[in-house]
Short mmCIF file of C-alpha atoms in Angstrom, two decimals:
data_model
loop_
_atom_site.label_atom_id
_atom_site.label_comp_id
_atom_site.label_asym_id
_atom_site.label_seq_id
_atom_site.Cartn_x
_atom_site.Cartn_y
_atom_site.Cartn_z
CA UNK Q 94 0.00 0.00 0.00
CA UNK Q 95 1.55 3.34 -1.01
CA UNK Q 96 1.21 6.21 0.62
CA UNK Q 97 1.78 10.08 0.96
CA UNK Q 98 3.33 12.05 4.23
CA UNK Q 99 2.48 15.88 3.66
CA UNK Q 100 1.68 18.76 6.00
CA UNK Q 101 -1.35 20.76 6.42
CA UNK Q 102 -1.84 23.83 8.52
CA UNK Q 103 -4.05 22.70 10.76
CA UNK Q 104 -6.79 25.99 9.87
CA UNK Q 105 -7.12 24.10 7.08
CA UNK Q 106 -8.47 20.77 8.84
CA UNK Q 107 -10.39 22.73 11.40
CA UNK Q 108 -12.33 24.31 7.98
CA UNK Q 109 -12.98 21.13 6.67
CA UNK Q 110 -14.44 19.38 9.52
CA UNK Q 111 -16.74 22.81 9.86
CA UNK Q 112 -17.92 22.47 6.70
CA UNK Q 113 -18.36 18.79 7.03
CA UNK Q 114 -15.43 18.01 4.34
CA UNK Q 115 -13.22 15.78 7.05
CA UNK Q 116 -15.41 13.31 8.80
CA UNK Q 117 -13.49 12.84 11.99
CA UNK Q 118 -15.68 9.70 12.93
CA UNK Q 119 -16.19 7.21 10.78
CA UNK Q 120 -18.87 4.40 11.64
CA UNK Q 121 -16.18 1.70 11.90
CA UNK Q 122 -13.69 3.82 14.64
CA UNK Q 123 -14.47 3.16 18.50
CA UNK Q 124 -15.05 7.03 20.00
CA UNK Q 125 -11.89 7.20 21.86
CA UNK Q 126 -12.30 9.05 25.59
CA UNK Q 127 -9.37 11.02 26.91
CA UNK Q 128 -9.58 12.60 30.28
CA UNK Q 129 -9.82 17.09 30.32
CA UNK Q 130 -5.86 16.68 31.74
CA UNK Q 131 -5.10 14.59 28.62
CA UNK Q 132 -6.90 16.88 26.28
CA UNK Q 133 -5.38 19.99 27.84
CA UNK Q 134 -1.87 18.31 27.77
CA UNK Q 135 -2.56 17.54 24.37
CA UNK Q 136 -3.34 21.59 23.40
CA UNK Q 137 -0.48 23.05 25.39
CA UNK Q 138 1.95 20.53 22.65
CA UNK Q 139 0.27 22.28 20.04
CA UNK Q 140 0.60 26.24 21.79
CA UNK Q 141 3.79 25.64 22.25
CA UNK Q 142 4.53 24.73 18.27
CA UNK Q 143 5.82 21.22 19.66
CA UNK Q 144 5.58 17.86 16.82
CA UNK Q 145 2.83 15.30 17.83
CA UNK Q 146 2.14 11.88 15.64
CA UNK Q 147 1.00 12.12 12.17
CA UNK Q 148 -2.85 11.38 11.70
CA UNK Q 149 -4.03 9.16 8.61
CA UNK Q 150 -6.86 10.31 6.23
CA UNK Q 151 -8.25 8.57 3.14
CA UNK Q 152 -10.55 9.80 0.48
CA UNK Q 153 -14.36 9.68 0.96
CA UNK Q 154 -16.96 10.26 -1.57
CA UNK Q 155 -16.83 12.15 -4.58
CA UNK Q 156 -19.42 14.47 -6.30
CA UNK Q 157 -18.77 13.74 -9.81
CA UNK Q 158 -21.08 16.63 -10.86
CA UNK Q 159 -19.10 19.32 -8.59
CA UNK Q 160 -15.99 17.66 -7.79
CA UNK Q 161 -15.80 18.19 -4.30
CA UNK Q 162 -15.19 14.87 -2.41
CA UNK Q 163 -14.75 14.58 1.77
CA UNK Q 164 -11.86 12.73 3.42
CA UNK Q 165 -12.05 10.24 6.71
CA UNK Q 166 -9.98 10.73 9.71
CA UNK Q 167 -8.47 6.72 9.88
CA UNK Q 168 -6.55 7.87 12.73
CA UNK Q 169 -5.88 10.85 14.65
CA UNK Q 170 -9.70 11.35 15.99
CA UNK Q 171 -9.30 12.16 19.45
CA UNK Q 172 -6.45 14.62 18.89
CA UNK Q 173 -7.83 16.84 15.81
CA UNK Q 174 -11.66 16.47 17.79
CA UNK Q 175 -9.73 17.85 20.79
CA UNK Q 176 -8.31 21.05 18.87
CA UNK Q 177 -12.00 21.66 17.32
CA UNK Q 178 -13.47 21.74 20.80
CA UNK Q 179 -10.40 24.22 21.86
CA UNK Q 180 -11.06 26.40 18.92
CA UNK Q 181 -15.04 26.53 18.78
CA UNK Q 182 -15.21 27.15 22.63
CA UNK Q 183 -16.99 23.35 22.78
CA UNK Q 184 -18.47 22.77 26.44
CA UNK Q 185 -17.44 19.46 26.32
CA UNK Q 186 -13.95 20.70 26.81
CA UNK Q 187 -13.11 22.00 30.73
CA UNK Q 188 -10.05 23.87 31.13
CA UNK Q 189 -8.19 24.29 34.26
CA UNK Q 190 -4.52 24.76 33.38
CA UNK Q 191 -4.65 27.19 29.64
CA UNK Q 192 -6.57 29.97 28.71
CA UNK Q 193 -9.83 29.56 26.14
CA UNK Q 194 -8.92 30.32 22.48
CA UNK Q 195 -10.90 33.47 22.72
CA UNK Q 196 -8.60 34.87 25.36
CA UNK Q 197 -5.63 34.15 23.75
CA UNK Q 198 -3.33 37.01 22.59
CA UNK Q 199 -3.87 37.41 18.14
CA UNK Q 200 -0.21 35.88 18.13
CA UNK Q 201 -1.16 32.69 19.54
CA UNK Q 202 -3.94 32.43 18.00
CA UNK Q 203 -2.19 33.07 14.25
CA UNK Q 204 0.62 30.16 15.71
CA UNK Q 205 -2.43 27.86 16.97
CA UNK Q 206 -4.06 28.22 13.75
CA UNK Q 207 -0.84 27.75 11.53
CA UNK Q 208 0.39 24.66 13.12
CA UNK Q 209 1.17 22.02 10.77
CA UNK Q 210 0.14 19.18 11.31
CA UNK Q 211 1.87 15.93 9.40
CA UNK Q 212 -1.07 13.87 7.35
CA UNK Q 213 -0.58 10.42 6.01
CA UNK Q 214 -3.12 10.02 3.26
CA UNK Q 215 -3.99 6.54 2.19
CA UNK Q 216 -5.61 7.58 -0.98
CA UNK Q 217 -8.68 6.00 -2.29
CA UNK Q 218 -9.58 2.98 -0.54
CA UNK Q 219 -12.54 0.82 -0.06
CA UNK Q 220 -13.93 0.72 3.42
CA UNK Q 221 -12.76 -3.01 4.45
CA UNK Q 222 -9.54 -1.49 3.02
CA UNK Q 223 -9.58 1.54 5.19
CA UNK Q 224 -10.89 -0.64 8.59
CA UNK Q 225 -7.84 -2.98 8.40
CA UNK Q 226 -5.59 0.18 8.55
CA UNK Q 227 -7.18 0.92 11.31
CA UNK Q 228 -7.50 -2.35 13.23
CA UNK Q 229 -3.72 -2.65 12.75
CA UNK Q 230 -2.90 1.15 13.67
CA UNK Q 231 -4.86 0.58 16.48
CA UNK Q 232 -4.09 -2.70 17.93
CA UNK Q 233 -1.24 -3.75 19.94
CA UNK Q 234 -2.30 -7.11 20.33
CA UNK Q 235 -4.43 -9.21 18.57
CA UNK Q 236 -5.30 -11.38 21.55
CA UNK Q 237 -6.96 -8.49 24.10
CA UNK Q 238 -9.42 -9.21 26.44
CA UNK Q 239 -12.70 -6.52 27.14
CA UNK Q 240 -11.23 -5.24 30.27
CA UNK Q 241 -7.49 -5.03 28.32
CA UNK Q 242 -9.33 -2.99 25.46
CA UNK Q 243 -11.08 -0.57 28.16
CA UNK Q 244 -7.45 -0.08 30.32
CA UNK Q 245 -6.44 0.71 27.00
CA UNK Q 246 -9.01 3.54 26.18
CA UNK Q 247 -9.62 4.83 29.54
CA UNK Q 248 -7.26 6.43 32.22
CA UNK Q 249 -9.28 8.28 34.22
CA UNK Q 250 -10.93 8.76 37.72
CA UNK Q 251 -12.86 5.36 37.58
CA UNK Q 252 -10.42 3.18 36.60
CA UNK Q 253 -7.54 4.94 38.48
CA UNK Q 254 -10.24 3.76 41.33
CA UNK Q 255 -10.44 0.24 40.51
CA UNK Q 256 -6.87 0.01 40.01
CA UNK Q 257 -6.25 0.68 43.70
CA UNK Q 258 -9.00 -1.15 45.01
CA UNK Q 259 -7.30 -4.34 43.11
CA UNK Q 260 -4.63 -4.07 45.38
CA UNK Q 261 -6.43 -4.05 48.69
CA UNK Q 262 -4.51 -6.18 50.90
CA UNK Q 263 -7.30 -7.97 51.20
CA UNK Q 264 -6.73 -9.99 47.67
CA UNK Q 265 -3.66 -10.58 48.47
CA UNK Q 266 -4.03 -12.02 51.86
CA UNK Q 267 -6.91 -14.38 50.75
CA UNK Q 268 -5.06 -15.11 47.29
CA UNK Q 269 -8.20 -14.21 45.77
CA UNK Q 270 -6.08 -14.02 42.04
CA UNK Q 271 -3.36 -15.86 40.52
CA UNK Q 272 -0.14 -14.38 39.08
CA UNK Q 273 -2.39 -14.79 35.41
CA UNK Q 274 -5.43 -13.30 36.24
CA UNK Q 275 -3.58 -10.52 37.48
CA UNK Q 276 -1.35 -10.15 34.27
CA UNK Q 277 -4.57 -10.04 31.93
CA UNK Q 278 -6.39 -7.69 34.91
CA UNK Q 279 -8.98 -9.98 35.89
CA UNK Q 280 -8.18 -8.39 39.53
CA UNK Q 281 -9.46 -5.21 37.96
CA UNK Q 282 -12.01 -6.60 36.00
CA UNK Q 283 -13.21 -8.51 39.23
CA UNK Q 284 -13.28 -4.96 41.20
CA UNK Q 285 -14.73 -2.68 38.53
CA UNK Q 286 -17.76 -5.41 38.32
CA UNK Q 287 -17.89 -4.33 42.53
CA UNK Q 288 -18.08 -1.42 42.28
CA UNK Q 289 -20.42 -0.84 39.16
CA UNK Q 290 -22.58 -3.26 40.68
CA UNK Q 291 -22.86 -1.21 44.16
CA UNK Q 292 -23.62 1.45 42.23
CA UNK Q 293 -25.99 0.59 39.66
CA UNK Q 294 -27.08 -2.88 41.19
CA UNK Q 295 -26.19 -6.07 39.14
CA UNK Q 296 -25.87 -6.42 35.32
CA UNK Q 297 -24.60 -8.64 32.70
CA UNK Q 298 -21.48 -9.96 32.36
CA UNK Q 299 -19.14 -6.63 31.34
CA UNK Q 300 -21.68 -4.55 29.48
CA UNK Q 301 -22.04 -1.94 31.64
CA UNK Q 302 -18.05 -1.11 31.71
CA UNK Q 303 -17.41 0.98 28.60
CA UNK Q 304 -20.55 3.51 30.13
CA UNK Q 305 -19.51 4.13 33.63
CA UNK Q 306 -15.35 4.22 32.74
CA UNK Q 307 -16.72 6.87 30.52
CA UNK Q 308 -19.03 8.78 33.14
CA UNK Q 309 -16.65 8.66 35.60
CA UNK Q 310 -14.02 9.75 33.24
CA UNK Q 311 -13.15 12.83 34.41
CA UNK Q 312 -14.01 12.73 38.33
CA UNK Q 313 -15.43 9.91 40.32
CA UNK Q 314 -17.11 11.76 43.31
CA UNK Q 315 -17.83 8.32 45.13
CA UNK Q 316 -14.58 7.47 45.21
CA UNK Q 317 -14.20 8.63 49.18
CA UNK Q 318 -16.87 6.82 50.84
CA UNK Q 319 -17.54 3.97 48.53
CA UNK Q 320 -13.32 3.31 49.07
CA UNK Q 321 -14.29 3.48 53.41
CA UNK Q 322 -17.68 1.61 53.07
CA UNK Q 323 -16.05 -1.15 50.63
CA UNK Q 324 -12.85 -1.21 53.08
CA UNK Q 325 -15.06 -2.04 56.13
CA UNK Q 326 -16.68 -4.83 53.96
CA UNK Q 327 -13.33 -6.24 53.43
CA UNK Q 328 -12.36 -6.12 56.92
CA UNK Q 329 -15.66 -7.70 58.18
CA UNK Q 330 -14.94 -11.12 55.89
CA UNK Q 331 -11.52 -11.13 56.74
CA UNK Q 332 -12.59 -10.44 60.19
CA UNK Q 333 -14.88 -14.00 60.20
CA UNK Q 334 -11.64 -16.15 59.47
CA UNK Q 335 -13.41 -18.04 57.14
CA UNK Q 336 -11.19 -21.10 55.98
CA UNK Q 337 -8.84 -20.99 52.99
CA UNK Q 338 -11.41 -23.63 51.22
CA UNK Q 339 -14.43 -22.20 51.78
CA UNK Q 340 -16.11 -21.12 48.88
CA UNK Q 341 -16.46 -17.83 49.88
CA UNK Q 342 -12.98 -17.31 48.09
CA UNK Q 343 -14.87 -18.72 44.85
CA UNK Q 344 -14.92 -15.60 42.12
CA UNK Q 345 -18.52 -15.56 41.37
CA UNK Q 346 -19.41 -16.63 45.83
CA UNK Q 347 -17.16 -13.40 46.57
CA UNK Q 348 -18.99 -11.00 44.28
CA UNK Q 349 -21.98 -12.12 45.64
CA UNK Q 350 -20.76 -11.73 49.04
CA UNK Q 351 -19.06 -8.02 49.14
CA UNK Q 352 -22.36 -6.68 47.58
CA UNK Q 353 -24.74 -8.04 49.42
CA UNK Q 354 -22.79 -7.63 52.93
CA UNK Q 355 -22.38 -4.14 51.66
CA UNK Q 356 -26.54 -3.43 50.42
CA UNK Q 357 -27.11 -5.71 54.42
CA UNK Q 358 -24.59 -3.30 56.40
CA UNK Q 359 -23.78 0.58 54.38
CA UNK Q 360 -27.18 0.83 52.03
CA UNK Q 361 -29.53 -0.90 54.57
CA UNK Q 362 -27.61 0.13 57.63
CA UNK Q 363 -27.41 -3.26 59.57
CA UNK Q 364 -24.85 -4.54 62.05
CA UNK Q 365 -23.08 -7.74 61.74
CA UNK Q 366 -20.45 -9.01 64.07
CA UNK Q 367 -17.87 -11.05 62.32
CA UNK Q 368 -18.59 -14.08 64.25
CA UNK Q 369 -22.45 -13.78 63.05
CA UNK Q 370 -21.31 -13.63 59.50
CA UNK Q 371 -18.51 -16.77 60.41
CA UNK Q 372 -21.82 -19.13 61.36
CA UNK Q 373 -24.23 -17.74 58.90
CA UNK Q 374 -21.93 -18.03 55.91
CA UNK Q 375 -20.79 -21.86 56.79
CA UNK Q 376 -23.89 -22.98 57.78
CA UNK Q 377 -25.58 -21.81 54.45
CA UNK Q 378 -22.51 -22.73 52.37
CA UNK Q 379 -22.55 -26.31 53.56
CA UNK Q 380 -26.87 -26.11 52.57
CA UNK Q 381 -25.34 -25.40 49.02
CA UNK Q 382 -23.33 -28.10 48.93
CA UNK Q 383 -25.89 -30.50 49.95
CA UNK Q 384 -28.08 -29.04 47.31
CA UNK Q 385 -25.47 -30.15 45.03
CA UNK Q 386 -26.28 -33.85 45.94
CA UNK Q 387 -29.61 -32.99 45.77
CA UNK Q 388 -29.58 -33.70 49.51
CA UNK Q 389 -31.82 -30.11 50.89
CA UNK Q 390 -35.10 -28.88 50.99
CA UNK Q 391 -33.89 -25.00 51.09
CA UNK Q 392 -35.06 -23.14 48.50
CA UNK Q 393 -32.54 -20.74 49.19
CA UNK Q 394 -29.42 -23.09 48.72
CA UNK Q 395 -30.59 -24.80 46.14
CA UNK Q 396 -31.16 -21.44 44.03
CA UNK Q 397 -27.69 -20.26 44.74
CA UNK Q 398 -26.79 -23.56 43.60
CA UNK Q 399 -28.63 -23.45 40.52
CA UNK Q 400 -27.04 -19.62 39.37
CA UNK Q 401 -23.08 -21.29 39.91
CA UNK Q 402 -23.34 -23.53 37.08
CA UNK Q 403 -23.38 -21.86 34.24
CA UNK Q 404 -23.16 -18.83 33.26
CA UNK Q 405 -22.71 -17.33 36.27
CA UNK Q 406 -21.69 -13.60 35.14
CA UNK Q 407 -25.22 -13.27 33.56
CA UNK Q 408 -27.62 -10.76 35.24
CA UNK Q 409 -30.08 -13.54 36.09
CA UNK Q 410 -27.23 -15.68 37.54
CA UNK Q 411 -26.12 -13.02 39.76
CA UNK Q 412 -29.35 -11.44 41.07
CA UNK Q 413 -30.23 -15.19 42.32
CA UNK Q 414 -26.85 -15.64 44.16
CA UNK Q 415 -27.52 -12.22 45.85
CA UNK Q 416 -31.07 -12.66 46.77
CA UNK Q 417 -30.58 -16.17 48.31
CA UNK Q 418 -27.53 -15.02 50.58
CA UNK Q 419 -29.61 -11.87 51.28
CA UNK Q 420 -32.13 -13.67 52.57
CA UNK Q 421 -29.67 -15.71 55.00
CA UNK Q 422 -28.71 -11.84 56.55
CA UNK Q 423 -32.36 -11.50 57.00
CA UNK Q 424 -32.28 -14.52 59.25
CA UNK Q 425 -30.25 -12.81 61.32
CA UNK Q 426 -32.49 -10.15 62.07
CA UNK Q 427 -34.99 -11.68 62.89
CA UNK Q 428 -33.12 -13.46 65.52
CA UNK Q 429 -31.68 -10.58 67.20
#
């Protein structure tokens, strides 16, 4: 594939994506989400007349009878949608650290306006054409998993969040995740589901991921309390001394078990001593058990039961785990 390097002042791109002439999104691109420090970062490179990465562009369509044509941003989205919002004054841009546009003195405005900016254009292409340039500019490995693909487009409050939750010392202590799961951030992707789910209540599998990384982009204004209430959560199971095989330490058992001790003692406001949660947890784990021999008449064990067999990341699977250990918390109430 042959290809042209060239430069264009970048006036020049911000005129053609005003009058519609540069499509910075094409259908087939993921919207990339950079946090207000990034983008800012990203404008004080350009103010200060510093190089960044050349973008790629390819011809779009052609009006035979005028012979005006529009070009696709391939690559280069986030940072040329960035310098638009600087320029127009968008509200979707917050600046902290650089003066607006409109404030700026007429040189830096003339520099701003002048910077060139390198262009690779691919020429005329055909759209499977154009997405395998950008699946291969775009990928680093072929091989990602979901929660790999969201570390890679999101850096902000949320996931800076979930990144330090994963390394409560209560994972480590209960070797909760293996060197592997850790490498290809299932301790994240185990914690984001947490706290999402405490949040939102429970959903399916990882679908709800991609929309609260990107609402809580910028600022994540639980991240005080929820990081206290879901500390005091931790401390409470490790608290109970529950044994090394218990199945508490399960993936899909402990999910259920943080939320629901955290709806049963932050959202609903009961007390639990550890050695309450110690008998009530073993007692109701060894029910489950026997309702895998089909050996109990409890409704409640033999629906958690049912919801770790399969699919046990769906929504269904999940709201049955919580609603049967729920009900065991109940119990206790009604016996104090």
């Amino acid at each position: 594939m042959k290809t042209s390097a060239t430069n264009r002042r970048l006036r020049v791109l911000l005129t053609d994506i005003r009058e519609e002439k540069l499509i910075p999104r094409p259908e087939f691109q993921r919207r990339l989400v950079w946090t207000n420090r990034h983008k800012e970062s990203f404008i004080q490179t350009v103010l200060l007349g510093l190089p960044f990465p050349e973008i790629y562009i390819a011809s779009g369509e052609v009006d035979t009878t005028t012979g005006e044509g529009k070009e696709m941003l391939v690559d280069g989205q986030q940072r040329i949608t960035t310098l638009s919002q600087f320029f127009t004054g968008s509200e979707d841009l917050k600046l902290k650290e650089i003066a607006p546009y409109v404030d700026l003195p007429v040189d830096a405005k003339k520099s701003f306006l002048e910077y060139e900016v390198v262009i690779r254009d691919l020429g005329s292409k055909n759209i499977e054409e154009i997405k395998d340039v950008f699946r291969r500019i775009n990928s680093t490995k072929y091989s990602l998993n979901a929660m790999e693909i969201h570390n890679a487009r999101f850096d902000g409050a949320l996931k800076q969040f979930v990144d330090e939750l994963s390394r409560s010392a209560f994972f480590d202590n209960n070797r909760v995740f293996g060197t592997t799961e850790i490498r290809r951030m299932g301790d994240v992707t185990f914690c984001l589901t947490v706290v999402i789910t405490t949040l939102a209540g429970y959903f399916n599998r990882d679908s709800l991921f991609e929309e609260f990384l990107e609402k809580y982009n910028d600022e994540f204004e639980h991240s005080v309390d929820l990081k206290e209430e879901l500390q005091s959560v931790f401390d409470l199971i490790e608290h109970a001394r529950l044994g090394p095989n218990s199945r508490a330490w399960r993936k899909a058992d402990l999910l259920t078990l943080i939320v629901e001790l955290y709806h049963f003692t932050v959202r609903r406001s009961h007390a639990i001593s550890p050695e309450q949660l110690k008998a009530c947890l073993e007692s109701f784990y060894q029910d489950v058990g026997k309702a895998a021999e089909g050996d109990t008449e409890d409704a409640d064990a033999a629906s958690y039961h049912k919801a770790t067999l399969q699919a046990t990341a769906d929504k269904s699977s999940r709201v049955r785990r919580g609603e049967a250990l729920q009900a065991q918390f109940n119990k206790l109430l009604a016996i104090d």
